Amino acid sequence: MGHRLGVLTGGGDCPGLNAVIRAVTRRSLDRGSEVVGVREGWRGLVEGRLVALGPREISGILPRGGTILGTSRTNPYRSEDGVERALRTWEAERLDALVAIGGEDTLGVAARLHEEQDLPVVGVPKTIDNDLSATDYTFGFDTAVSIATEAIDRLHTTAESHNRVMVVEVMGRHTGWIAVTSGIAGGADVILIPEEPITVEECCDEIRSRHDRGKDFSIVVVSEGYELTYKTGERRGVAREATPVDQFGHVRLGGVGDALAHEIETRTGYETRVTVLGHVQRSGTPTARDRVLATRFGLKAADLVHEGAFGQMAALHGDEIGAVPLRDAVAELKTVPPSWYAVARAFFG
Ligand code: F6P
């Protein structure tokens, strides 16, 4: 006799979510389980909004971006009766297990519900930021990097034609994975990330030295999480003031590209423009690589449910899909190591 299995997607949307939903559903249906989708992340569990998932619902969703279930940054632990209501929905819906697909916040809630309420939950890691230490890669990252790389390639021709400095602001809340990887792939002349914050002065020196060598345009990639850093040691986070904070305590980032461009133009005198890639990095169809990783994670999550291995999360180690405790997924941030930044730095200036 199969399970009655719930699936939810929480946090920011990410290319490949639908591929996970399809794989979890397909394998579970094949085993005779019933599958229901929880609408809009934890909000759907709190509010009791679920939909049946069958062959028809998952047909054609593999290449689609976003999530057919919707998503939210709702945290049931942030309202007084959030957890209680989620448990009531669980009972009313006669769920036997839940697959939670999300990043550190969604999986953090999943880990707590498993540990504190003994809920049979399995996790699938998701984030375009690629900053979860328990897995080598997350799906969505490859798509984001591809989009950012294409943007850098395109901006080269305008930078060249106008003798401009083009600053490209990319996503990455805590880490510079998207900036470093797309910057290396796109041949950026300077890359600024939170892990190794080079100073504004160093950034301007690199651009000047390029110009001195006859290269009168530059591409600068900056991660949204980089804080303007000065040789005096002063640091300035941008767009942190007066922006709304979500239920997991995150401010809305964005704006460092503008601030950096202003500094570069003022200090070097070179005409500078900014492109903020924003949500285009998360939108649209996933790359083949992300579809495959998401599919493998989805099958693994369904298998973990089948085996009763709750409190675990699917993870990629090398080329193998394995499982790690959910708690580990959110324990540590995977930052860009110095060796990666050294690759980027070899092409600065
Ligand atoms: O965590 C993924 C991410 O895309 C970050 O890179 C970014 O800071 C954040 O989500 C943006 O969130 P929102 O979609 O709520 O603006």
Short mmCIF file of C-alpha atoms and ligand atoms in Angstrom, two decimals:
data_model
loop_
_atom_site.label_atom_id
_atom_site.label_comp_id
_atom_site.label_asym_id
_atom_site.label_seq_id
_atom_site.Cartn_x
_atom_site.Cartn_y
_atom_site.Cartn_z
CA MET A 1 0.00 0.00 0.00
CA GLY A 2 1.48 3.36 -1.08
CA HIS A 3 1.81 6.54 0.89
CA ARG A 4 -0.17 9.73 0.68
CA LEU A 5 2.64 12.09 -0.04
CA GLY A 6 2.73 15.89 -0.01
CA VAL A 7 5.16 18.02 -2.05
CA LEU A 8 5.90 21.69 -1.52
CA THR A 9 8.22 24.34 -2.95
CA GLY A 10 9.30 27.21 -0.69
CA GLY A 11 11.49 30.32 -0.93
CA GLY A 12 12.51 31.97 -4.18
CA ASP A 13 11.48 30.18 -7.34
CA CYS A 14 14.27 28.40 -9.18
CA PRO A 15 14.63 26.76 -12.59
CA GLY A 16 14.25 23.01 -12.11
CA LEU A 17 11.56 23.01 -9.39
CA ASN A 18 9.01 21.55 -11.79
CA ALA A 19 11.46 18.84 -12.82
CA VAL A 20 11.69 17.80 -9.14
CA ILE A 21 7.90 17.85 -8.71
CA ARG A 22 7.56 15.71 -11.85
CA ALA A 23 10.16 13.16 -10.73
CA VAL A 24 8.80 12.84 -7.15
CA THR A 25 5.26 12.46 -8.46
CA ARG A 26 6.09 10.07 -11.27
CA ARG A 27 8.07 7.67 -9.09
CA SER A 28 5.55 7.81 -6.24
CA LEU A 29 2.58 7.21 -8.55
CA ASP A 30 4.44 4.27 -10.09
CA ARG A 31 4.68 2.80 -6.58
CA GLY A 32 0.98 3.18 -6.00
CA SER A 33 1.24 6.26 -3.76
CA GLU A 34 -1.07 9.23 -3.89
CA VAL A 35 0.58 12.63 -4.37
CA VAL A 36 -0.74 16.04 -3.38
CA GLY A 37 0.89 19.40 -4.01
CA VAL A 38 0.92 21.92 -1.17
CA ARG A 39 0.26 25.40 -2.60
CA GLU A 40 2.78 28.22 -2.04
CA GLY A 41 5.25 26.59 0.32
CA TRP A 42 4.57 26.41 4.04
CA ARG A 43 1.69 28.86 3.59
CA GLY A 44 -0.31 26.11 1.88
CA LEU A 45 0.26 23.71 4.77
CA VAL A 46 -0.75 26.36 7.32
CA GLU A 47 -3.84 27.37 5.34
CA GLY A 48 -4.79 23.89 4.16
CA ARG A 49 -4.46 24.55 0.44
CA LEU A 50 -3.52 21.37 -1.38
CA VAL A 51 -4.10 20.03 -4.89
CA ALA A 52 -3.98 16.49 -6.24
CA LEU A 53 -1.00 15.71 -8.50
CA GLY A 54 -1.52 13.08 -11.15
CA PRO A 55 -0.12 12.30 -14.61
CA ARG A 56 -2.08 15.16 -16.16
CA GLU A 57 -0.74 17.79 -13.73
CA ILE A 58 2.89 16.84 -14.29
CA SER A 59 2.64 16.47 -18.04
CA GLY A 60 4.79 18.97 -19.96
CA ILE A 61 6.29 20.66 -16.88
CA LEU A 62 9.90 19.42 -17.22
CA PRO A 63 11.17 22.42 -19.24
CA ARG A 64 9.03 25.00 -17.44
CA GLY A 65 10.63 27.53 -15.10
CA GLY A 66 9.01 28.62 -11.81
CA THR A 67 6.89 26.15 -9.88
CA ILE A 68 3.42 24.87 -10.73
CA LEU A 69 2.70 24.78 -6.98
CA GLY A 70 3.55 28.42 -6.35
CA THR A 71 5.91 29.45 -3.59
CA SER A 72 6.22 31.88 -0.67
CA ARG A 73 8.59 32.88 2.08
CA THR A 74 6.04 32.02 4.77
CA ASN A 75 7.58 30.74 7.99
CA PRO A 76 5.07 28.82 10.15
CA TYR A 77 7.24 29.49 13.19
CA ARG A 78 6.71 33.23 12.79
CA SER A 79 3.01 33.22 13.65
CA GLU A 80 1.63 32.08 16.97
CA ASP A 81 -0.46 29.20 15.65
CA GLY A 82 1.40 28.54 12.37
CA VAL A 83 2.84 25.19 13.38
CA GLU A 84 -0.40 24.07 15.05
CA ARG A 85 -2.38 24.89 11.90
CA ALA A 86 0.18 23.08 9.73
CA LEU A 87 -0.20 19.99 11.94
CA ARG A 88 -3.99 20.21 11.67
CA THR A 89 -3.74 20.28 7.87
CA TRP A 90 -1.41 17.29 8.02
CA GLU A 91 -4.02 15.32 9.99
CA ALA A 92 -6.99 16.47 7.94
CA GLU A 93 -5.22 15.61 4.69
CA ARG A 94 -4.03 12.24 6.08
CA LEU A 95 -0.47 12.86 4.89
CA ASP A 96 2.08 10.10 5.46
CA ALA A 97 5.09 12.08 4.31
CA LEU A 98 6.17 15.39 2.85
CA VAL A 99 8.89 16.32 0.36
CA ALA A 100 10.00 19.92 1.02
CA ILE A 101 11.93 21.49 -1.85
CA GLY A 102 13.74 24.65 -0.81
CA GLY A 103 16.81 26.49 0.37
CA GLU A 104 18.18 27.09 3.85
CA ASP A 105 14.95 28.66 5.15
CA THR A 106 12.47 26.11 3.82
CA LEU A 107 14.73 23.23 4.81
CA GLY A 108 15.33 24.80 8.23
CA VAL A 109 11.57 24.65 8.87
CA ALA A 110 11.50 21.08 7.53
CA ALA A 111 14.30 20.09 9.92
CA ARG A 112 12.50 21.63 12.90
CA LEU A 113 9.17 20.02 12.04
CA HIS A 114 10.94 16.68 11.80
CA GLU A 115 12.90 17.10 15.04
CA GLU A 116 10.29 18.83 17.18
CA GLN A 117 7.02 17.39 15.79
CA ASP A 118 8.33 14.08 14.50
CA LEU A 119 6.89 14.78 11.05
CA PRO A 120 8.11 12.39 8.33
CA VAL A 121 9.76 14.95 6.07
CA VAL A 122 12.36 14.59 3.32
CA GLY A 123 14.22 17.52 1.76
CA VAL A 124 15.42 18.52 -1.70
CA PRO A 125 17.99 21.35 -1.83
CA LYS A 126 17.24 24.27 -4.12
CA THR A 127 18.90 27.61 -4.67
CA ILE A 128 20.36 29.48 -7.61
CA ASP A 129 22.94 30.80 -5.13
CA ASN A 130 24.57 27.34 -4.77
CA ASP A 131 25.46 28.11 -1.16
CA LEU A 132 24.30 24.97 0.68
CA SER A 133 27.34 23.14 2.07
CA ALA A 134 25.70 19.71 2.27
CA THR A 135 25.54 19.31 -1.51
CA ASP A 136 28.15 19.97 -4.18
CA TYR A 137 25.63 21.70 -6.44
CA THR A 138 22.03 22.82 -6.40
CA PHE A 139 19.86 22.96 -9.51
CA GLY A 140 19.08 26.46 -10.77
CA PHE A 141 22.67 27.57 -10.34
CA ASP A 142 23.75 26.41 -13.79
CA THR A 143 20.82 28.25 -15.38
CA ALA A 144 21.56 31.46 -13.46
CA VAL A 145 25.24 31.27 -14.43
CA SER A 146 24.35 30.67 -18.09
CA ILE A 147 22.04 33.69 -18.14
CA ALA A 148 24.60 35.91 -16.39
CA THR A 149 27.37 34.73 -18.73
CA GLU A 150 25.29 35.49 -21.78
CA ALA A 151 24.58 38.97 -20.38
CA ILE A 152 28.30 39.58 -19.83
CA ASP A 153 29.07 38.41 -23.37
CA ARG A 154 26.46 40.76 -24.77
CA LEU A 155 27.55 43.73 -22.67
CA HIS A 156 31.09 43.40 -24.02
CA THR A 157 30.06 44.80 -27.40
CA THR A 158 28.42 47.90 -25.91
CA ALA A 159 31.32 48.43 -23.50
CA GLU A 160 33.75 48.18 -26.42
CA SER A 161 31.78 50.43 -28.75
CA HIS A 162 31.39 53.22 -26.19
CA ASN A 163 34.68 52.86 -24.27
CA ARG A 164 32.66 52.34 -21.14
CA VAL A 165 32.94 50.51 -17.88
CA MET A 166 29.93 48.20 -17.55
CA VAL A 167 29.04 47.08 -14.04
CA VAL A 168 26.90 43.92 -13.91
CA GLU A 169 25.11 43.21 -10.62
CA VAL A 170 24.25 39.54 -10.17
CA MET A 171 22.39 37.63 -7.44
CA GLY A 172 23.87 35.76 -4.51
CA ARG A 173 22.51 36.71 -1.11
CA HIS A 174 25.38 35.47 1.04
CA THR A 175 27.95 34.20 -1.42
CA GLY A 176 29.59 35.09 -4.72
CA TRP A 177 29.15 31.80 -6.60
CA ILE A 178 27.12 33.27 -9.47
CA ALA A 179 29.45 36.30 -9.74
CA VAL A 180 32.66 34.29 -9.75
CA THR A 181 31.47 31.55 -12.08
CA SER A 182 29.79 33.80 -14.65
CA GLY A 183 32.63 36.31 -14.30
CA ILE A 184 35.25 33.67 -15.10
CA ALA A 185 33.12 32.28 -17.96
CA GLY A 186 32.43 35.75 -19.36
CA GLY A 187 35.97 37.08 -18.96
CA ALA A 188 35.17 39.83 -16.43
CA ASP A 189 37.98 42.30 -15.70
CA VAL A 190 37.10 42.67 -12.01
CA ILE A 191 34.78 40.56 -9.83
CA LEU A 192 33.60 41.65 -6.38
CA ILE A 193 32.14 39.10 -3.97
CA PRO A 194 31.28 39.09 -0.25
CA GLU A 195 33.79 36.37 0.65
CA GLU A 196 36.88 38.25 -0.51
CA PRO A 197 35.87 41.88 -0.59
CA ILE A 198 38.54 43.69 -2.58
CA THR A 199 38.39 47.44 -2.01
CA VAL A 200 36.80 50.04 -4.24
CA GLU A 201 40.29 51.54 -4.64
CA GLU A 202 41.72 48.19 -5.85
CA CYS A 203 38.83 47.80 -8.27
CA CYS A 204 39.54 51.26 -9.74
CA ASP A 205 43.28 50.51 -9.94
CA GLU A 206 42.57 47.36 -11.97
CA ILE A 207 40.41 49.34 -14.39
CA ARG A 208 43.03 52.11 -14.70
CA SER A 209 45.79 49.61 -15.39
CA ARG A 210 43.67 48.09 -18.18
CA HIS A 211 43.16 51.49 -19.71
CA ASP A 212 46.89 52.20 -19.40
CA ARG A 213 47.48 49.07 -21.48
CA GLY A 214 45.18 50.39 -24.18
CA LYS A 215 42.00 48.53 -23.21
CA ASP A 216 39.56 51.38 -22.89
CA PHE A 217 36.55 49.40 -21.74
CA SER A 218 36.00 47.10 -18.73
CA ILE A 219 33.45 44.65 -17.43
CA VAL A 220 32.98 44.57 -13.65
CA VAL A 221 30.80 41.86 -12.08
CA VAL A 222 29.54 42.53 -8.56
CA SER A 223 27.59 40.18 -6.34
CA GLU A 224 24.53 41.77 -4.70
CA GLY A 225 25.88 40.68 -1.30
CA TYR A 226 29.18 42.59 -1.70
CA GLU A 227 29.55 45.53 0.68
CA LEU A 228 31.42 48.56 -0.61
CA THR A 229 34.79 48.19 1.09
CA TYR A 230 37.42 50.93 1.35
CA LYS A 231 41.12 50.80 2.09
CA THR A 232 40.45 52.63 5.37
CA GLY A 233 38.60 49.50 6.45
CA GLU A 234 35.22 51.20 6.20
CA ARG A 235 32.40 49.04 4.81
CA ARG A 236 29.08 50.14 3.43
CA GLY A 237 26.20 47.77 2.75
CA VAL A 238 23.84 49.16 0.13
CA ALA A 239 20.03 49.07 0.05
CA ARG A 240 19.85 47.64 3.52
CA GLU A 241 18.03 50.64 4.94
CA ALA A 242 14.25 50.89 4.89
CA THR A 243 13.74 47.74 2.83
CA PRO A 244 11.17 45.16 3.95
CA VAL A 245 12.41 42.11 5.81
CA ASP A 246 10.88 38.71 5.00
CA GLN A 247 9.66 36.15 7.55
CA PHE A 248 13.13 34.62 7.71
CA GLY A 249 14.71 37.97 8.54
CA HIS A 250 16.24 38.67 5.10
CA VAL A 251 16.42 42.19 3.74
CA ARG A 252 15.77 42.79 0.06
CA LEU A 253 19.17 43.21 -1.58
CA GLY A 254 20.03 45.22 -4.68
CA GLY A 255 21.65 48.56 -5.37
CA VAL A 256 25.33 47.81 -4.88
CA GLY A 257 25.87 47.94 -8.67
CA ASP A 258 24.67 51.55 -8.82
CA ALA A 259 26.75 52.59 -5.83
CA LEU A 260 29.86 50.90 -7.21
CA ALA A 261 29.38 52.43 -10.67
CA HIS A 262 29.11 55.86 -9.08
CA GLU A 263 32.38 55.28 -7.20
CA ILE A 264 34.16 54.04 -10.35
CA GLU A 265 33.02 56.95 -12.51
CA THR A 266 33.85 59.54 -9.86
CA ARG A 267 37.27 58.10 -9.05
CA THR A 268 38.49 57.14 -12.56
CA GLY A 269 36.62 59.58 -14.76
CA TYR A 270 35.61 56.72 -17.09
CA GLU A 271 32.01 56.67 -18.23
CA THR A 272 30.28 53.86 -16.34
CA ARG A 273 26.91 52.13 -16.74
CA VAL A 274 25.09 49.52 -14.68
CA THR A 275 23.03 46.46 -15.55
CA VAL A 276 21.15 44.76 -12.72
CA LEU A 277 20.24 41.27 -13.89
CA GLY A 278 17.82 40.61 -11.04
CA HIS A 279 15.14 37.98 -11.38
CA VAL A 280 15.87 37.26 -15.01
CA GLN A 281 18.58 34.98 -13.56
CA ARG A 282 15.90 32.80 -11.95
CA SER A 283 13.26 32.99 -14.63
CA GLY A 284 12.50 30.79 -17.59
CA THR A 285 13.51 27.35 -18.68
CA PRO A 286 16.24 25.40 -16.83
CA THR A 287 19.40 24.27 -18.61
CA ALA A 288 19.73 20.57 -19.47
CA ARG A 289 22.16 20.15 -16.59
CA ASP A 290 19.69 21.62 -14.08
CA ARG A 291 16.83 19.49 -15.42
CA VAL A 292 18.92 16.36 -14.97
CA LEU A 293 20.10 17.26 -11.45
CA ALA A 294 16.56 18.23 -10.40
CA THR A 295 15.21 14.96 -11.82
CA ARG A 296 17.81 12.90 -9.96
CA PHE A 297 17.06 14.76 -6.70
CA GLY A 298 13.33 14.18 -7.19
CA LEU A 299 13.73 10.44 -7.71
CA LYS A 300 16.01 10.23 -4.67
CA ALA A 301 13.51 12.09 -2.48
CA ALA A 302 10.73 9.70 -3.52
CA ASP A 303 13.05 6.77 -2.73
CA LEU A 304 13.88 8.20 0.71
CA VAL A 305 10.17 8.42 1.47
CA HIS A 306 9.68 4.84 0.27
CA GLU A 307 12.54 3.64 2.52
CA GLY A 308 11.22 5.62 5.49
CA ALA A 309 14.49 7.60 5.65
CA PHE A 310 12.89 10.73 7.06
CA GLY A 311 14.83 13.77 8.25
CA GLN A 312 17.14 13.27 5.25
CA MET A 313 17.83 15.39 2.22
CA ALA A 314 18.95 14.38 -1.27
CA ALA A 315 22.46 15.66 -2.02
CA LEU A 316 25.04 15.55 -4.78
CA HIS A 317 28.55 14.41 -3.88
CA GLY A 318 30.86 14.18 -6.85
CA ASP A 319 28.62 12.58 -9.45
CA GLU A 320 26.60 10.50 -7.01
CA ILE A 321 23.25 11.37 -5.47
CA GLY A 322 23.20 10.46 -1.80
CA ALA A 323 21.42 11.57 1.36
CA VAL A 324 22.47 13.75 4.30
CA PRO A 325 20.62 14.71 7.49
CA LEU A 326 18.33 17.71 6.89
CA ARG A 327 20.00 19.47 9.81
CA ASP A 328 23.35 19.42 7.97
CA ALA A 329 21.78 21.12 4.98
CA VAL A 330 21.31 24.32 6.89
CA ALA A 331 24.25 24.07 9.27
CA GLU A 332 26.87 25.80 7.18
CA LEU A 333 27.06 28.14 4.24
CA LYS A 334 29.13 27.00 1.27
CA THR A 335 31.27 30.01 0.43
CA VAL A 336 33.49 30.56 -2.59
CA PRO A 337 36.92 29.16 -1.66
CA PRO A 338 40.06 31.28 -2.20
CA SER A 339 41.21 28.88 -4.95
CA TRP A 340 38.15 29.80 -7.04
CA TYR A 341 38.66 33.50 -6.52
CA ALA A 342 42.32 33.07 -7.49
CA VAL A 343 41.17 31.77 -10.90
CA ALA A 344 39.06 34.90 -11.35
CA ARG A 345 41.85 37.19 -10.14
CA ALA A 346 44.33 35.84 -12.69
CA PHE A 347 42.37 37.81 -15.30
CA PHE A 348 41.78 41.06 -13.40
CA GLY A 349 43.02 44.30 -14.89
O1 F6P B 1 18.12 33.01 -2.72
C1 F6P B 1 17.85 33.20 -4.05
C2 F6P B 1 17.71 34.67 -4.37
O2 F6P B 1 17.48 34.78 -5.76
C3 F6P B 1 18.91 35.52 -3.95
O3 F6P B 1 19.97 35.42 -4.85
C4 F6P B 1 18.27 36.88 -3.87
O4 F6P B 1 18.92 37.73 -2.95
C5 F6P B 1 16.89 36.59 -3.38
O5 F6P B 1 16.61 35.26 -3.71
C6 F6P B 1 15.85 37.51 -3.97
O6 F6P B 1 14.63 37.24 -3.40
P1 F6P B 1 13.24 37.80 -3.90
O7 F6P B 1 12.80 36.97 -5.06
O8 F6P B 1 12.34 37.64 -2.74
O9 F6P B 1 13.44 39.22 -4.32
#
